[in-house]
Short mmCIF file of C-alpha atoms and ligand atoms in Angstrom, two decimals:
data_model
loop_
_atom_site.label_atom_id
_atom_site.label_comp_id
_atom_site.label_asym_id
_atom_site.label_seq_id
_atom_site.Cartn_x
_atom_site.Cartn_y
_atom_site.Cartn_z
CA UNK G 27 -101.20 200.41 156.79
CA UNK G 28 -97.84 199.02 156.63
CA UNK G 29 -96.28 197.85 153.83
CA UNK G 30 -95.61 194.82 155.59
CA UNK G 31 -99.74 194.48 157.35
CA UNK G 32 -100.96 195.11 154.11
CA UNK G 33 -98.55 191.79 152.82
CA UNK G 34 -99.77 189.72 155.80
CA UNK G 35 -103.70 190.39 155.10
CA UNK G 36 -103.19 190.19 151.78
CA UNK G 37 -102.41 186.76 152.22
CA UNK G 38 -105.09 186.25 154.64
CA UNK G 39 -107.26 187.09 152.29
CA UNK G 40 -105.71 185.33 149.14
CA UNK G 41 -105.55 181.78 151.26
CA UNK G 42 -107.25 181.89 154.54
CA UNK G 43 -104.06 181.05 156.69
CA UNK G 44 -101.08 183.04 157.95
CA UNK G 45 -98.54 183.88 156.71
CA UNK G 46 -95.36 181.58 158.46
CA UNK G 47 -93.36 185.16 158.26
CA UNK G 48 -93.24 188.36 156.09
CA UNK G 49 -88.83 189.16 154.42
CA UNK G 50 -89.08 192.87 152.90
CA UNK G 51 -86.78 194.06 150.45
CA UNK G 52 -85.75 198.06 149.56
CA UNK G 53 -84.74 199.65 146.25
CA UNK G 54 -82.73 201.77 145.94
CA UNK G 55 -81.03 204.48 144.55
CA UNK G 56 -77.83 205.00 142.96
CA UNK G 57 -75.50 207.93 144.12
CA UNK G 58 -73.66 207.23 141.02
CA UNK G 59 -71.45 204.99 139.11
CA UNK G 60 -74.42 204.57 136.09
CA UNK G 61 -74.29 201.16 133.47
CA UNK G 62 -70.86 200.56 134.78
CA UNK G 63 -71.69 197.43 137.19
CA UNK G 64 -72.21 195.38 133.45
CA UNK G 65 -68.83 196.59 132.86
CA UNK G 66 -67.50 194.95 135.94
CA UNK G 67 -66.49 198.74 136.85
CA UNK G 68 -67.83 200.02 139.95
CA UNK G 69 -71.25 200.88 141.60
CA UNK G 70 -72.12 203.16 144.86
CA UNK G 71 -76.34 202.77 145.95
CA UNK G 72 -78.25 203.31 148.63
CA UNK G 73 -81.24 201.39 149.93
CA UNK G 74 -84.43 203.28 150.59
CA UNK G 75 -87.18 202.92 152.86
CA UNK G 76 -90.03 201.60 150.63
CA UNK G 77 -89.74 198.17 150.65
CA UNK G 78 -91.91 195.84 148.59
CA UNK G 79 -92.70 192.84 151.29
CA UNK G 80 -93.43 189.22 150.67
CA UNK G 81 -95.83 187.61 153.17
CA UNK G 82 -94.22 183.61 152.71
CA UNK G 83 -96.11 180.49 153.52
CA UNK G 84 -94.70 176.35 152.77
CA UNK G 85 -97.43 174.69 150.93
CA UNK G 86 -98.68 170.78 151.04
CA UNK G 87 -99.60 171.02 147.96
CA UNK G 88 -96.05 171.38 145.03
CA UNK G 89 -95.47 174.35 143.43
CA UNK G 90 -96.26 177.59 144.21
CA UNK G 91 -99.05 180.27 143.58
CA UNK G 92 -98.52 184.19 144.31
CA UNK G 93 -100.55 187.15 144.12
CA UNK G 94 -99.53 190.61 145.00
CA UNK G 95 -102.16 194.10 146.07
CA UNK G 96 -100.61 195.10 142.06
CA UNK G 97 -102.34 192.82 140.51
CA UNK G 98 -105.45 191.77 140.06
CA UNK G 99 -104.92 188.12 140.10
CA UNK G 100 -103.06 185.94 142.18
CA UNK G 101 -100.60 183.47 139.65
CA UNK G 102 -99.75 179.30 140.23
CA UNK G 103 -97.27 177.48 138.21
CA UNK G 104 -94.75 174.09 138.74
CA UNK G 105 -91.43 174.20 137.87
CA UNK G 106 -90.72 176.29 134.92
CA UNK G 107 -88.27 176.71 132.49
CA UNK G 108 -86.96 180.41 131.44
CA UNK G 109 -89.99 182.44 130.01
CA UNK G 110 -92.22 180.13 131.56
CA UNK G 111 -94.43 182.59 133.27
CA UNK G 112 -94.60 185.91 132.05
CA UNK G 113 -95.90 189.62 133.59
CA UNK G 114 -95.27 190.74 136.84
CA UNK G 115 -94.77 186.43 138.50
CA UNK G 116 -91.98 186.36 136.22
CA UNK G 117 -89.80 187.68 138.21
CA UNK G 118 -90.80 185.36 141.22
CA UNK G 119 -90.63 182.25 139.00
CA UNK G 120 -87.30 182.86 137.63
CA UNK G 121 -86.29 182.94 141.30
CA UNK G 122 -87.64 179.63 141.97
CA UNK G 123 -86.13 178.29 138.32
CA UNK G 124 -82.83 180.54 139.28
CA UNK G 125 -82.53 178.56 142.52
CA UNK G 126 -83.56 175.10 141.47
CA UNK G 127 -81.38 175.80 138.85
CA UNK G 128 -78.45 176.47 141.07
CA UNK G 129 -79.01 173.61 142.42
CA UNK G 130 -81.18 174.31 145.84
CA UNK G 131 -84.64 171.99 146.68
CA UNK G 132 -87.57 174.92 146.48
CA UNK G 133 -90.45 174.46 149.24
CA UNK G 134 -93.44 174.59 147.88
CA UNK G 135 -95.21 177.63 149.06
CA UNK G 136 -97.91 180.42 148.78
CA UNK G 137 -96.72 184.25 148.64
CA UNK G 138 -98.52 187.56 149.10
CA UNK G 139 -96.56 190.57 147.45
CA UNK G 140 -96.91 194.38 148.49
CA UNK G 141 -94.81 197.25 148.25
CA UNK G 142 -94.59 200.93 148.01
CA UNK G 143 -91.26 201.08 145.90
CA UNK G 144 -92.67 203.42 143.02
CA UNK G 145 -93.03 200.58 139.57
CA UNK G 146 -90.55 201.39 136.49
CA UNK G 147 -89.19 204.87 137.99
CA UNK G 148 -85.79 203.79 137.98
CA UNK G 149 -85.98 202.40 141.97
CA UNK G 150 -86.05 198.72 141.18
CA UNK G 151 -88.86 197.66 142.32
CA UNK G 152 -88.30 194.30 140.30
CA UNK G 153 -84.72 193.56 142.51
CA UNK G 154 -86.93 194.25 145.35
CA UNK G 155 -89.66 191.65 144.30
CA UNK G 156 -86.98 189.46 143.57
CA UNK G 157 -84.93 189.87 146.58
CA UNK G 158 -87.97 189.88 149.16
CA UNK G 159 -88.93 186.08 147.43
CA UNK G 160 -85.15 185.13 147.24
CA UNK G 161 -84.80 185.75 151.11
CA UNK G 162 -87.85 184.60 152.15
CA UNK G 163 -87.48 180.84 149.76
CA UNK G 164 -84.15 180.62 150.39
CA UNK G 165 -84.45 180.62 154.31
CA UNK G 166 -87.84 178.72 155.07
CA UNK G 167 -85.73 176.16 152.03
CA UNK G 168 -83.30 176.20 154.28
CA UNK G 169 -80.42 176.72 152.77
CA UNK G 170 -76.98 177.11 152.22
CA UNK G 171 -76.61 180.52 150.13
CA UNK G 172 -74.39 183.06 151.76
CA UNK G 173 -75.41 186.64 151.34
CA UNK G 174 -72.32 187.53 148.92
CA UNK G 175 -74.17 184.83 146.85
CA UNK G 176 -77.67 185.63 146.41
CA UNK G 177 -77.00 188.94 143.85
CA UNK G 178 -76.12 186.96 141.26
CA UNK G 179 -79.13 184.78 141.66
CA UNK G 180 -81.63 186.77 141.39
CA UNK G 181 -80.01 188.46 138.53
CA UNK G 182 -80.25 185.25 136.57
CA UNK G 183 -84.29 185.32 137.50
CA UNK G 184 -83.87 188.75 135.73
CA UNK G 185 -81.47 187.88 132.92
CA UNK G 186 -82.46 184.77 131.63
CA UNK G 187 -85.64 183.92 132.70
CA UNK G 188 -87.69 187.86 133.09
CA UNK G 189 -85.22 188.52 129.99
CA UNK G 190 -84.27 191.57 130.32
CA UNK G 191 -79.69 192.28 130.11
CA UNK G 192 -79.61 194.42 133.32
CA UNK G 193 -76.42 194.14 135.42
CA UNK G 194 -75.73 193.00 139.12
CA UNK G 195 -76.66 196.30 140.63
CA UNK G 196 -79.89 196.67 141.56
CA UNK G 197 -79.79 193.12 143.39
CA UNK G 198 -76.72 193.91 145.29
CA UNK G 199 -77.75 197.04 146.34
CA UNK G 200 -81.07 194.95 147.40
CA UNK G 201 -79.60 192.21 149.35
CA UNK G 202 -76.88 193.48 150.68
CA UNK G 203 -76.82 197.68 151.37
CA UNK G 204 -76.78 198.53 155.47
CA UNK G 205 -79.14 201.78 156.78
CA UNK G 206 -77.48 204.65 157.20
CA UNK G 207 -74.62 203.51 154.50
CA UNK G 208 -73.92 204.24 150.91
CA UNK G 209 -72.37 200.39 149.22
CA UNK G 210 -69.31 201.20 147.70
CA UNK G 211 -69.17 198.02 144.65
CA UNK G 212 -66.63 196.41 143.20
CA UNK G 213 -68.51 194.13 140.28
CA UNK G 214 -65.80 192.55 138.99
CA UNK G 215 -64.48 191.45 141.92
CA UNK G 216 -68.04 191.66 144.25
CA UNK G 217 -66.25 192.99 147.19
CA UNK G 218 -68.44 195.52 148.94
CA UNK G 219 -67.20 198.25 152.11
CA UNK G 220 -70.07 199.58 153.84
CA UNK G 221 -69.01 203.82 152.78
CA UNK G 222 -70.37 206.23 156.17
CA UNK G 223 -73.22 208.45 154.53
CA UNK G 224 -74.51 210.21 157.12
CA UNK G 225 -76.46 212.48 155.65
CA UNK G 226 -78.74 214.56 158.58
CA UNK G 227 -75.10 214.73 160.41
CA UNK G 228 -74.04 217.49 157.67
CA UNK G 229 -76.96 219.19 157.51
CA UNK G 230 -77.93 217.77 154.02
CA UNK G 231 -80.50 215.94 152.11
CA UNK G 232 -81.05 213.80 148.89
CA UNK G 233 -84.14 215.32 147.41
CA UNK G 234 -85.28 212.27 145.03
CA UNK G 235 -87.54 213.38 142.16
CA UNK G 236 -89.16 211.04 140.94
CA UNK G 237 -89.78 212.62 136.55
CA UNK G 238 -92.67 210.47 136.24
CA UNK G 239 -91.71 209.08 133.60
CA UNK G 240 -90.93 205.98 133.28
CA UNK G 241 -87.85 203.88 131.89
CA UNK G 242 -87.72 201.34 129.87
CA UNK G 243 -85.53 199.09 130.81
CA UNK G 244 -86.37 195.73 128.52
CA UNK G 245 -86.92 198.19 126.11
CA UNK G 246 -83.53 197.92 123.70
CA UNK G 247 -81.73 201.25 124.44
CA UNK G 248 -80.16 199.68 127.66
CA UNK G 249 -79.77 196.63 125.44
CA UNK G 250 -78.10 198.76 122.78
CA UNK G 251 -75.71 200.07 125.06
CA UNK G 252 -74.15 197.39 126.43
CA UNK G 253 -73.77 195.83 123.22
CA UNK G 254 -71.78 199.25 122.23
CA UNK G 255 -69.44 198.78 125.71
CA UNK G 256 -68.32 195.12 124.89
CA UNK G 257 -68.17 195.53 121.31
CA UNK G 258 -65.80 198.26 121.98
CA UNK G 259 -63.81 196.38 125.10
CA UNK G 260 -63.24 193.79 122.40
CA UNK G 261 -61.96 196.21 119.64
CA UNK G 262 -59.95 197.26 122.39
CA UNK G 263 -58.80 193.82 124.11
CA UNK G 264 -59.65 194.50 127.36
CA UNK G 265 -62.12 191.78 129.26
CA UNK G 266 -63.84 195.10 130.36
CA UNK G 267 -63.79 198.84 130.38
CA UNK G 268 -63.42 198.93 133.83
CA UNK G 269 -59.69 197.95 132.65
CA UNK G 270 -58.89 201.41 130.59
CA UNK G 271 -57.86 203.60 132.93
CA UNK G 272 -58.69 207.44 132.87
CA UNK G 273 -54.68 207.86 131.65
CA UNK G 274 -55.55 205.49 129.22
CA UNK G 275 -58.61 207.10 127.61
CA UNK G 276 -57.47 208.98 125.04
CA UNK G 277 -55.05 206.87 123.38
CA UNK G 278 -58.08 203.76 123.82
CA UNK G 279 -60.25 206.25 122.28
CA UNK G 280 -57.81 206.96 119.05
CA UNK G 281 -58.29 202.73 118.87
CA UNK G 282 -61.97 202.84 118.18
CA UNK G 283 -63.15 204.46 114.59
CA UNK G 284 -66.99 204.94 115.69
CA UNK G 285 -68.09 208.01 117.37
CA UNK G 286 -70.55 206.78 118.87
CA UNK G 287 -68.49 204.28 120.79
CA UNK G 288 -66.03 206.88 122.06
CA UNK G 289 -68.52 208.22 124.38
CA UNK G 290 -69.79 205.58 125.15
CA UNK G 291 -66.38 204.58 126.07
CA UNK G 292 -65.60 207.86 127.65
CA UNK G 293 -68.59 208.12 129.86
CA UNK G 294 -67.55 204.65 131.18
CA UNK G 295 -64.45 205.55 132.40
CA UNK G 296 -64.84 209.11 133.64
CA UNK G 297 -67.54 207.28 135.63
CA UNK G 298 -65.82 204.60 137.36
CA UNK G 299 -63.13 206.89 138.20
CA UNK G 300 -66.25 209.56 139.60
CA UNK G 301 -67.03 206.97 141.60
CA UNK G 302 -63.73 205.90 142.88
CA UNK G 303 -63.73 209.96 143.64
CA UNK G 304 -66.92 209.56 145.63
CA UNK G 305 -66.16 206.92 147.89
CA UNK G 306 -62.58 209.18 149.18
CA UNK G 307 -64.59 212.41 149.95
CA UNK G 308 -67.37 209.95 152.27
CA UNK G 309 -64.47 208.08 153.36
CA UNK G 310 -63.10 211.64 154.56
CA UNK G 311 -66.66 212.92 155.66
CA UNK G 312 -66.44 216.23 152.74
CA UNK G 313 -70.33 215.23 151.50
CA UNK G 314 -70.86 218.53 150.30
CA UNK G 315 -68.71 218.23 148.05
CA UNK G 316 -69.48 215.20 145.92
CA UNK G 317 -71.83 217.75 144.39
CA UNK G 318 -69.64 219.08 141.15
CA UNK G 319 -69.08 214.85 140.62
CA UNK G 320 -73.09 213.70 140.95
CA UNK G 321 -73.41 217.36 138.13
CA UNK G 322 -70.74 215.84 135.63
CA UNK G 323 -72.16 212.30 136.25
CA UNK G 324 -75.55 213.83 134.79
CA UNK G 325 -73.85 215.95 131.85
CA UNK G 326 -71.92 212.59 130.55
CA UNK G 327 -74.49 210.48 130.79
CA UNK G 328 -76.58 213.27 129.22
CA UNK G 329 -73.51 214.10 126.03
CA UNK G 330 -71.89 210.78 125.96
CA UNK G 331 -74.07 207.84 126.79
CA UNK G 332 -77.24 210.18 125.54
CA UNK G 333 -79.78 207.57 127.83
CA UNK G 334 -81.49 210.67 130.11
CA UNK G 335 -84.59 212.74 128.34
CA UNK G 336 -86.16 216.07 128.46
CA UNK G 337 -87.93 215.35 132.40
CA UNK G 338 -84.55 214.62 133.81
CA UNK G 339 -82.25 217.04 132.30
CA UNK G 340 -85.08 219.92 133.31
CA UNK G 341 -85.49 218.57 137.40
CA UNK G 342 -81.48 218.41 137.57
CA UNK G 343 -80.95 222.30 135.66
CA UNK G 344 -84.07 223.45 137.56
CA UNK G 345 -82.63 221.88 141.41
CA UNK G 346 -79.01 223.55 140.79
CA UNK G 347 -80.68 226.71 139.39
CA UNK G 348 -82.32 226.23 143.19
CA UNK G 349 -78.51 225.86 144.94
CA UNK G 350 -77.90 222.20 144.92
CA UNK G 351 -75.04 220.73 145.85
CA UNK G 352 -75.48 218.35 142.71
CA UNK G 353 -77.99 216.82 140.79
CA UNK G 354 -77.91 213.21 138.31
CA UNK G 355 -80.30 211.05 137.34
CA UNK G 356 -80.00 208.17 138.65
CA UNK G 357 -80.36 204.32 137.28
CA UNK G 358 -81.46 203.05 134.19
CA UNK G 359 -82.21 206.21 132.27
CA UNK G 360 -84.78 207.52 129.49
CA UNK G 361 -86.82 209.12 132.78
CA UNK G 362 -86.52 207.28 135.57
CA UNK G 363 -85.60 209.87 138.92
CA UNK G 364 -83.45 212.34 139.67
CA UNK G 365 -81.37 213.11 142.37
CA UNK G 366 -80.23 216.24 144.04
CA UNK G 367 -78.17 216.87 147.16
CA UNK G 368 -78.86 219.89 149.02
CA UNK G 369 -79.20 221.62 152.70
CA UNK G 370 -81.28 219.32 154.58
CA UNK G 371 -84.20 222.82 155.18
CA UNK G 372 -83.82 223.13 151.62
CA UNK G 373 -86.12 220.34 150.05
CA UNK G 374 -89.59 222.12 149.82
CA UNK G 375 -87.52 225.25 147.47
CA UNK G 376 -86.47 223.03 144.96
CA UNK G 377 -89.13 221.21 144.81
CA UNK G 378 -90.82 224.40 143.94
CA UNK G 379 -88.72 224.49 141.83
CA UNK G 380 -88.93 221.97 139.44
CA UNK G 381 -92.43 222.19 139.59
CA UNK G 382 -92.38 225.29 138.26
CA UNK G 383 -89.55 224.47 135.56
CA UNK G 384 -91.91 221.18 134.60
CA UNK G 385 -95.33 223.17 134.89
CA UNK G 386 -93.90 226.19 132.19
CA UNK G 387 -93.00 222.94 129.53
CA UNK G 388 -95.55 221.40 130.27
CA UNK G 389 -94.40 217.98 132.03
CA UNK G 390 -96.36 215.91 134.51
CA UNK G 391 -96.02 216.61 137.42
CA UNK G 392 -92.70 215.13 139.38
CA UNK G 393 -93.09 213.57 143.03
CA UNK G 394 -90.54 214.35 145.77
CA UNK G 395 -89.48 213.05 149.07
CA UNK G 396 -86.26 213.19 151.14
CA UNK G 397 -84.44 210.34 151.03
CA UNK G 398 -82.31 208.36 154.15
CA UNK G 399 -80.37 204.86 153.65
CA UNK G 400 -82.04 201.87 154.84
CA UNK G 401 -82.00 199.00 155.77
CA UNK G 402 -80.85 195.88 153.14
CA UNK G 403 -83.21 192.84 152.69
CA UNK G 404 -84.26 190.75 156.34
CA UNK G 405 -87.24 189.07 158.04
CA UNK G 406 -89.11 191.15 159.36
CA UNK G 407 -91.35 188.90 161.85
P1 ADP S 20 -88.47 199.51 138.22
O1 ADP S 20 -86.93 197.84 138.59
O2 ADP S 20 -87.08 200.52 138.27
O3 ADP S 20 -88.91 199.87 139.04
P2 ADP S 20 -88.92 197.43 136.35
O4 ADP S 20 -89.48 197.38 134.37
O5 ADP S 20 -87.52 196.59 136.04
O6 ADP S 20 -88.85 198.60 136.78
O7 ADP S 20 -89.57 196.48 137.17
C1 ADP S 20 -91.12 196.26 137.04
C2 ADP S 20 -92.15 195.00 137.02
O8 ADP S 20 -91.81 194.68 138.00
C3 ADP S 20 -93.22 195.48 137.00
O9 ADP S 20 -93.94 195.68 135.40
C4 ADP S 20 -94.02 194.17 137.24
O10 ADP S 20 -93.86 193.56 136.26
C5 ADP S 20 -92.97 193.60 138.93
N1 ADP S 20 -92.85 194.41 139.63
C6 ADP S 20 -92.14 195.38 140.91
N2 ADP S 20 -93.06 195.33 141.56
C7 ADP S 20 -94.20 194.09 142.01
C8 ADP S 20 -95.12 193.89 143.13
N3 ADP S 20 -95.21 194.86 143.87
N4 ADP S 20 -95.70 193.51 142.19
C9 ADP S 20 -96.65 193.11 141.75
N5 ADP S 20 -95.16 193.30 140.19
C10 ADP S 20 -94.27 193.85 140.79
MG1 MG S 21 -85.95 196.94 137.41
#
């Protein structure tokens, strides 16, 4: 059964009626540019074929009801303030709240959710959930909310309502990505450029290796990195670390006393430059050559930003030893997934190499698949 038919069936079983429509929004991987979003920098995600589907119909009574194939009970709520609905339904209530807070009248609705985006694996199931519900409610409510303004609204749901201090990467990817392309996003201006990323034509593939060591975003580590970056920007007298260029880096590091803070800054400044270099190579159709930038990004996340764990480091090392052109962790860190750029016919060998390395260390086995850039949020039917 497809995710879409599962959402429709869940709707029928829960509410004894047909949904008005089905809206999908994808999970994402970030090709490069980690933790740069909240530093006003650059990111380069692409959408996954895996998505969240929301089956939705307007309700004739006030309030909202939501159910999910992932949760045993449906949840009903009226308009609430941030934190009013806890748990998974908080992401949905957060969208209703953020729309209302932006001045829109949100139609009462019944919602059923199905998904094949793995939860808590750094593939952004939370933003996919928010984006599917947002796209549905905007259309059902006839709201004049341009696509370019939607990610910031969904981000408010996650930051303010749910209380997770994430940047704008995830929601931008889920809402603004285009099939076959990577999304080059300037997180300050919110300008985007769709970058050609035709892996198949180049005989290449991106192997996603889910380390199955779940990440924990809402936890303190993410917030601590963010605070450290903001504090460094304050000390350096710049609006955000995006304003420190590679040419300024040594001088900037000289003004910081704290070694940990110096390394955090070095990651952000070098990572922004790696995104720009990656975009240049992709514009020129030189996909294979982005490999070393991916691997350098991983080293920077491991040594300077300190957001990797043993499972992802081992996956990167094993993939590179098996011949990958480059490999890096993707997502906020502390687990989650690794991307390896490989020849399209090397997926099985690379997977076997990572599985062997995991077995030797007694890690839970990884899950792998090859990803192609899928479409962004849209109505399905
Ligand atoms: P990630 O976004 O990387 O997958 P998060 O911790 O940010 O990890 O978000 C995962 C949370 O999103 C889940 O714990 C759950 O609350 C919510 N969620 C995601 N997908 C669904 C779904 N299909 N049904 C219900 N809740 C979901
Ligand atoms: Mg998330």
